[in-house]
PDB file of C-alpha atoms in Angstrom:
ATOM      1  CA  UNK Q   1    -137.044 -25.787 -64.801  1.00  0.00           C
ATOM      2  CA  UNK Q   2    -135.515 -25.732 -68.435  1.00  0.00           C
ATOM      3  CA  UNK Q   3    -133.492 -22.431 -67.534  1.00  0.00           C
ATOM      4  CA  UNK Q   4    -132.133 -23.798 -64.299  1.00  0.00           C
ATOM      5  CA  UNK Q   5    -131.082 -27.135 -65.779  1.00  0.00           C
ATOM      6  CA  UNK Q   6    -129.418 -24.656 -68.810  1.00  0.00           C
ATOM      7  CA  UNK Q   7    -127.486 -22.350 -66.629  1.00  0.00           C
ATOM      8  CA  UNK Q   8    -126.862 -24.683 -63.544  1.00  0.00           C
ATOM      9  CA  UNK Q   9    -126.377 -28.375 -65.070  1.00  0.00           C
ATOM     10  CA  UNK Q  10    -126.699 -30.997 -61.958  1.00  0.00           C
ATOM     11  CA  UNK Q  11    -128.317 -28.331 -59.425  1.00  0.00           C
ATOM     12  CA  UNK Q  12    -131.080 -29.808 -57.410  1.00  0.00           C
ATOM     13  CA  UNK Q  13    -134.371 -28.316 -58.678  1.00  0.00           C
ATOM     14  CA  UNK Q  14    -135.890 -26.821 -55.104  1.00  0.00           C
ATOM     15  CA  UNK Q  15    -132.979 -24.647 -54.856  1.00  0.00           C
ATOM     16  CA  UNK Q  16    -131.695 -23.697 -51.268  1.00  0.00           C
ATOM     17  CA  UNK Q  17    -133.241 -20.443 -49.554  1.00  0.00           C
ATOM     18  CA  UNK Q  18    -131.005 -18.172 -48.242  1.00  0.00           C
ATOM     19  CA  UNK Q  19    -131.811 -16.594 -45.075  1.00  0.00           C
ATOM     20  CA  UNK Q  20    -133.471 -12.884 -45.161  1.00  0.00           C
ATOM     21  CA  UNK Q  21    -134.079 -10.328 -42.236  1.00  0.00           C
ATOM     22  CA  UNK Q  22    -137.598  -9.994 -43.026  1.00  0.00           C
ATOM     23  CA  UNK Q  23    -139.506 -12.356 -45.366  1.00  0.00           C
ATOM     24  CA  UNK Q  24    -142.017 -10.645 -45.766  1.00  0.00           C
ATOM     25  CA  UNK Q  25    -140.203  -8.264 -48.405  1.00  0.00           C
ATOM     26  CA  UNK Q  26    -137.170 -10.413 -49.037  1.00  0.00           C
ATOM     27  CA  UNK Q  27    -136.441 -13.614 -50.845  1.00  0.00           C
ATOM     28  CA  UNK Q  28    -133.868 -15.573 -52.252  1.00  0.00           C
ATOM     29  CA  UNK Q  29    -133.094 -18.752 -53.730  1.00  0.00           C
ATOM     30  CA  UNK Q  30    -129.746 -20.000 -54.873  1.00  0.00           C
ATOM     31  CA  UNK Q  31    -128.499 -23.101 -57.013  1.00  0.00           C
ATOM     32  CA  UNK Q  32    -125.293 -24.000 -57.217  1.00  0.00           C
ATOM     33  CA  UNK Q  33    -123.851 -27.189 -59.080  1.00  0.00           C
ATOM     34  CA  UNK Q  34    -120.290 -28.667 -60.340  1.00  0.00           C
ATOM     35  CA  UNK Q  35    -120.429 -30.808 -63.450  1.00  0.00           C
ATOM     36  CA  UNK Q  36    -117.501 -32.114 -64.523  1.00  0.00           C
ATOM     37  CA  UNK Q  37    -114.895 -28.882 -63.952  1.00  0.00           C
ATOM     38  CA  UNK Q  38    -117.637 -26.320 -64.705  1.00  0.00           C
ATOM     39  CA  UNK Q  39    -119.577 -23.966 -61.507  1.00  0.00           C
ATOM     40  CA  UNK Q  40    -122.319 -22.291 -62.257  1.00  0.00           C
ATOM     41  CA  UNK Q  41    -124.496 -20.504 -59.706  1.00  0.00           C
ATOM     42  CA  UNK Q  42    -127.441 -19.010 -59.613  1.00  0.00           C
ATOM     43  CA  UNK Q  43    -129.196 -16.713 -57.394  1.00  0.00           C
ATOM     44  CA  UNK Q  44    -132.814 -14.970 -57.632  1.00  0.00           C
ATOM     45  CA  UNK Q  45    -133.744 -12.483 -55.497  1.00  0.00           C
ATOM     46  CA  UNK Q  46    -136.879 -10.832 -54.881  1.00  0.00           C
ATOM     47  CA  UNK Q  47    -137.306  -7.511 -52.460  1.00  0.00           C
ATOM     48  CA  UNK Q  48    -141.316  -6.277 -52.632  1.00  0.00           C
ATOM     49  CA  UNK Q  49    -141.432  -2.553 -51.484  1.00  0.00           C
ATOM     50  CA  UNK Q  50    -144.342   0.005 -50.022  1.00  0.00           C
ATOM     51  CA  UNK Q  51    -144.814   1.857 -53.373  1.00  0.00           C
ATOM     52  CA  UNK Q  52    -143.360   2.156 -57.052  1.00  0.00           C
ATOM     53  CA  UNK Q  53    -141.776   4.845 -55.516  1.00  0.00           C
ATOM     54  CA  UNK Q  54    -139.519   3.516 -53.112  1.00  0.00           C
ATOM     55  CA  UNK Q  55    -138.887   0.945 -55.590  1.00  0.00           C
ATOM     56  CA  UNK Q  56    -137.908   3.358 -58.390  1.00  0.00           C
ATOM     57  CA  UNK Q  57    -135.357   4.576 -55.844  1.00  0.00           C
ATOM     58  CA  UNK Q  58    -133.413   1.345 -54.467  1.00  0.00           C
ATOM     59  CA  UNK Q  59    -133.231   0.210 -58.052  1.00  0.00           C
ATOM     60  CA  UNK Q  60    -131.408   3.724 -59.033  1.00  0.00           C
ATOM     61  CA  UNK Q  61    -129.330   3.613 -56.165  1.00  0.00           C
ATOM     62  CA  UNK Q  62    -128.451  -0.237 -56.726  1.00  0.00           C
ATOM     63  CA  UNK Q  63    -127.054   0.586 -60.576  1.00  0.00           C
ATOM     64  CA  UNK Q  64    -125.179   3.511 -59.191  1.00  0.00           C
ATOM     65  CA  UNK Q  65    -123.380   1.358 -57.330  1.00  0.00           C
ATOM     66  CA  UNK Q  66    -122.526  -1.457 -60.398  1.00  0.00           C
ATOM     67  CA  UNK Q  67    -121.892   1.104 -62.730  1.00  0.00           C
ATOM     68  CA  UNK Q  68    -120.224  -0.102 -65.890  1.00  0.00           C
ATOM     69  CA  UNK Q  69    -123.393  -2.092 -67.027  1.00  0.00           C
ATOM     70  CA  UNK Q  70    -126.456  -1.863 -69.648  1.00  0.00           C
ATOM     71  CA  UNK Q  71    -130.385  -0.981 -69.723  1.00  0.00           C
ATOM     72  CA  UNK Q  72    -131.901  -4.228 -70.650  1.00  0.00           C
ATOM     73  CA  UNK Q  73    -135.026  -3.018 -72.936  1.00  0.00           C
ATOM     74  CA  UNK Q  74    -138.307  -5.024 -72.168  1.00  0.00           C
ATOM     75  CA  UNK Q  75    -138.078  -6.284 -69.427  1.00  0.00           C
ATOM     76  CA  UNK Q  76    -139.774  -5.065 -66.182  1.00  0.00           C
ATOM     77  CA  UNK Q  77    -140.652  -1.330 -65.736  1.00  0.00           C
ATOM     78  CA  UNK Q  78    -136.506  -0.878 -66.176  1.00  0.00           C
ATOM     79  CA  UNK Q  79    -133.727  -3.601 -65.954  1.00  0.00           C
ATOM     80  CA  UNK Q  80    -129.794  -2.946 -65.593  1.00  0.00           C
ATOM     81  CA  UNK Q  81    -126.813  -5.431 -66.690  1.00  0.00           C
ATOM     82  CA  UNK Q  82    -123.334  -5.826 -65.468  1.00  0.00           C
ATOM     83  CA  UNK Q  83    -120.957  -8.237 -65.795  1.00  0.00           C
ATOM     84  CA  UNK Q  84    -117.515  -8.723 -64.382  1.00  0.00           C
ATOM     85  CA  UNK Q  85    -114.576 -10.927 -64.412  1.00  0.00           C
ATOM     86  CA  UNK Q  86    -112.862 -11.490 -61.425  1.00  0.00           C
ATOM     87  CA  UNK Q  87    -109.558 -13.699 -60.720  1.00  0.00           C
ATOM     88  CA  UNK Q  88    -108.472 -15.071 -57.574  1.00  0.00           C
ATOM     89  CA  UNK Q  89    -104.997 -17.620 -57.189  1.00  0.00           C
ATOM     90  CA  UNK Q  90    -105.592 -17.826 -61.057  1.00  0.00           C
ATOM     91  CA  UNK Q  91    -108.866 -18.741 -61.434  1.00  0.00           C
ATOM     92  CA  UNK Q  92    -111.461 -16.709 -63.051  1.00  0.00           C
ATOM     93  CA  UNK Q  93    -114.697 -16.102 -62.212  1.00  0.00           C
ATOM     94  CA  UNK Q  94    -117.190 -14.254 -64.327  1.00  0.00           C
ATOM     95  CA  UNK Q  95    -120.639 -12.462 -62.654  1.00  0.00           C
ATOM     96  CA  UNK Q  96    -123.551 -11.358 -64.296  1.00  0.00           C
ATOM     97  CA  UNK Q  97    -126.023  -9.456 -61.937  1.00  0.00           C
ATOM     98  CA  UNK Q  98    -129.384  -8.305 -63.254  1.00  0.00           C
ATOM     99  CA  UNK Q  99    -131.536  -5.754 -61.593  1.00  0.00           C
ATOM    100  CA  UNK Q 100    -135.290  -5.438 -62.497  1.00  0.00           C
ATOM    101  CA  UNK Q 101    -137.868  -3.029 -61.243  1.00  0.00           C
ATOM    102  CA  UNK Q 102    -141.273  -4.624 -61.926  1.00  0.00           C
ATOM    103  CA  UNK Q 103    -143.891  -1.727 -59.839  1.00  0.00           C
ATOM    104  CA  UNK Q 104    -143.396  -1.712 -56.175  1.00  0.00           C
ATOM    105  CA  UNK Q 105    -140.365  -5.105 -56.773  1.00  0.00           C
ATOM    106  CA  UNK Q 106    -136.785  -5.485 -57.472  1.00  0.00           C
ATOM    107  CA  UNK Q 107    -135.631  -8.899 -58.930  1.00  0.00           C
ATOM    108  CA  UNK Q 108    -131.725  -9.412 -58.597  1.00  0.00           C
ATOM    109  CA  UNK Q 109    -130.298 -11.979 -60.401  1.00  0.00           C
ATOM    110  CA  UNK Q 110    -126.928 -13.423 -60.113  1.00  0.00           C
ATOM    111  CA  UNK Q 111    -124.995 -15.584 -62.268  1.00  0.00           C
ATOM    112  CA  UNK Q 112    -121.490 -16.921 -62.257  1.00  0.00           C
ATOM    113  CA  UNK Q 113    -119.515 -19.583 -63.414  1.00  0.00           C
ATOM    114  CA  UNK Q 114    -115.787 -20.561 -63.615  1.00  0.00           C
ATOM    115  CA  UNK Q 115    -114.130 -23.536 -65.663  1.00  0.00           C
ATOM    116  CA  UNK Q 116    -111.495 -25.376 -63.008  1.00  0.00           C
ATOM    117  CA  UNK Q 117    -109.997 -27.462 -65.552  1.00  0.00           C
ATOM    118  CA  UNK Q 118    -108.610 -24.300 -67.459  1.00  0.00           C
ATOM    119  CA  UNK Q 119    -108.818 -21.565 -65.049  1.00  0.00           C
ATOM    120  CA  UNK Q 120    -110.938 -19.812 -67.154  1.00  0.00           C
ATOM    121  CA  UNK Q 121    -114.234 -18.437 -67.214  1.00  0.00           C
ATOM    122  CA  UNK Q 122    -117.695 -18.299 -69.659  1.00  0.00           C
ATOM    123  CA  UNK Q 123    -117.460 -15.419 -71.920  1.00  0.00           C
ATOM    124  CA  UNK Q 124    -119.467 -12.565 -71.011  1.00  0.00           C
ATOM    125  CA  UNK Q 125    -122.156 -12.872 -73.426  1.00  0.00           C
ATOM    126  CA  UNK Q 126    -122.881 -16.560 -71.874  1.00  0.00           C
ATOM    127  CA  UNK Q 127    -122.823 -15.059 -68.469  1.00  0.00           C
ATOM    128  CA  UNK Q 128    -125.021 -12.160 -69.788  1.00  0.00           C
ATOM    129  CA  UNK Q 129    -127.574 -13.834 -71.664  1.00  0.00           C
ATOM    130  CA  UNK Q 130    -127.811 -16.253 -68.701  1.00  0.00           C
ATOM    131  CA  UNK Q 131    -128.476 -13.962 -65.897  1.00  0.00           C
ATOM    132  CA  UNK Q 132    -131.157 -11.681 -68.570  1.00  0.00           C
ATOM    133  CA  UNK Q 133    -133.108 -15.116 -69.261  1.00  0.00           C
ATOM    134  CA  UNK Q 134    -133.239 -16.097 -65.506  1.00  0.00           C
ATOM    135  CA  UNK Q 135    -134.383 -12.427 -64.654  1.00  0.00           C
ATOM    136  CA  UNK Q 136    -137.265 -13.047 -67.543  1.00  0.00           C
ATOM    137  CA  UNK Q 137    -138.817 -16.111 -65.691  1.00  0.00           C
ATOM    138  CA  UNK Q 138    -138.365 -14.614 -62.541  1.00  0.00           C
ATOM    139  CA  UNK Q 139    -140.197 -11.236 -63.806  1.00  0.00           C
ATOM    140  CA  UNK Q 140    -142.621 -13.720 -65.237  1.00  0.00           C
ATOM    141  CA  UNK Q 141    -143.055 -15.645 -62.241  1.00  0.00           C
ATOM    142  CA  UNK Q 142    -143.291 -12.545 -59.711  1.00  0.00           C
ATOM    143  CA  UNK Q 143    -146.535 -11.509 -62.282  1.00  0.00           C
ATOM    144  CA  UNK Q 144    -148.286 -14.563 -62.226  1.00  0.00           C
ATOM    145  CA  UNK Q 145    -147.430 -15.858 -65.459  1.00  0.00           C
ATOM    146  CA  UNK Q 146    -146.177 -19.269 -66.423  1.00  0.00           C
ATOM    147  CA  UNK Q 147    -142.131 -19.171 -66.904  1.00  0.00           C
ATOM    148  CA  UNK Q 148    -141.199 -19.720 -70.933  1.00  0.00           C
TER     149      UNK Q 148
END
């Protein structure tokens, strides 16, 4: 709960799931909240696979496709970083997705936030260290550990 109240400030706690084609493998949970002029959202995604395997391959073919980013030593069997800034009528957005194998899983995280008061958005390194710490509770989580 810490790390959502950090990253999303004024999100409601339970989070709002977003509709999968087959629960059974797929989850995700999103928070989104405005305080004062600053967004922030949050989503954590989980996708369970039949083997390591399989795994092993949707997570290489995932960072193909966000290529730009950064191994994230530590965490999970491998984790991959990206963030980009996007701007639309003026306003920037930042994104920081993080992709985690973790055995036969992949946890996606993504983060994002945008100032409306000054059109700007969080520096990357807030965006980044955001979206790593979320993907560390959720790796945490998925294991049966207590979050930090």
């Amino acid at each position: 709960m810490a790390t959502l109240k950090s990253l999303v400030p004024g999100a409601k706690t339970a989070g709002k799931e977003i509709p999968s084609t087959d629960t059974k493998v797929r989850r995700t949970c999103s928070w989104n909240a405005l305080k004062g002029y600053d967004y922030r959202w949050l989503d954590v995604s989980y996708e369970i696979t039949e083997s390591d395997a399989e795994a092993q391959k949707s997570y290489t073919e995932t960072t193909a496709e966000k290529s730009g980013g950064g191994a994230v030593p530590g965490l999970g069997d491998s984790a991959y970083s990206i963030v980009n800034l996007t701007t639309e009528d003026k306003q920037q957005t930042r994104e920081g997705t993080v992709v985690v194998r973790a055995g036969n899983a992949l946890v996606t995280i993504t983060y994002n936030g945008s100032d409306f008061e000054n059109k700007k958005a969080p520096s990357t390194d807030v965006i980044n260290k955001g979206a790593i710490k979320a993907a560390k509770e959720a790796v945490t989580a998925l294991e049966g550990g207590k979050a930090a």
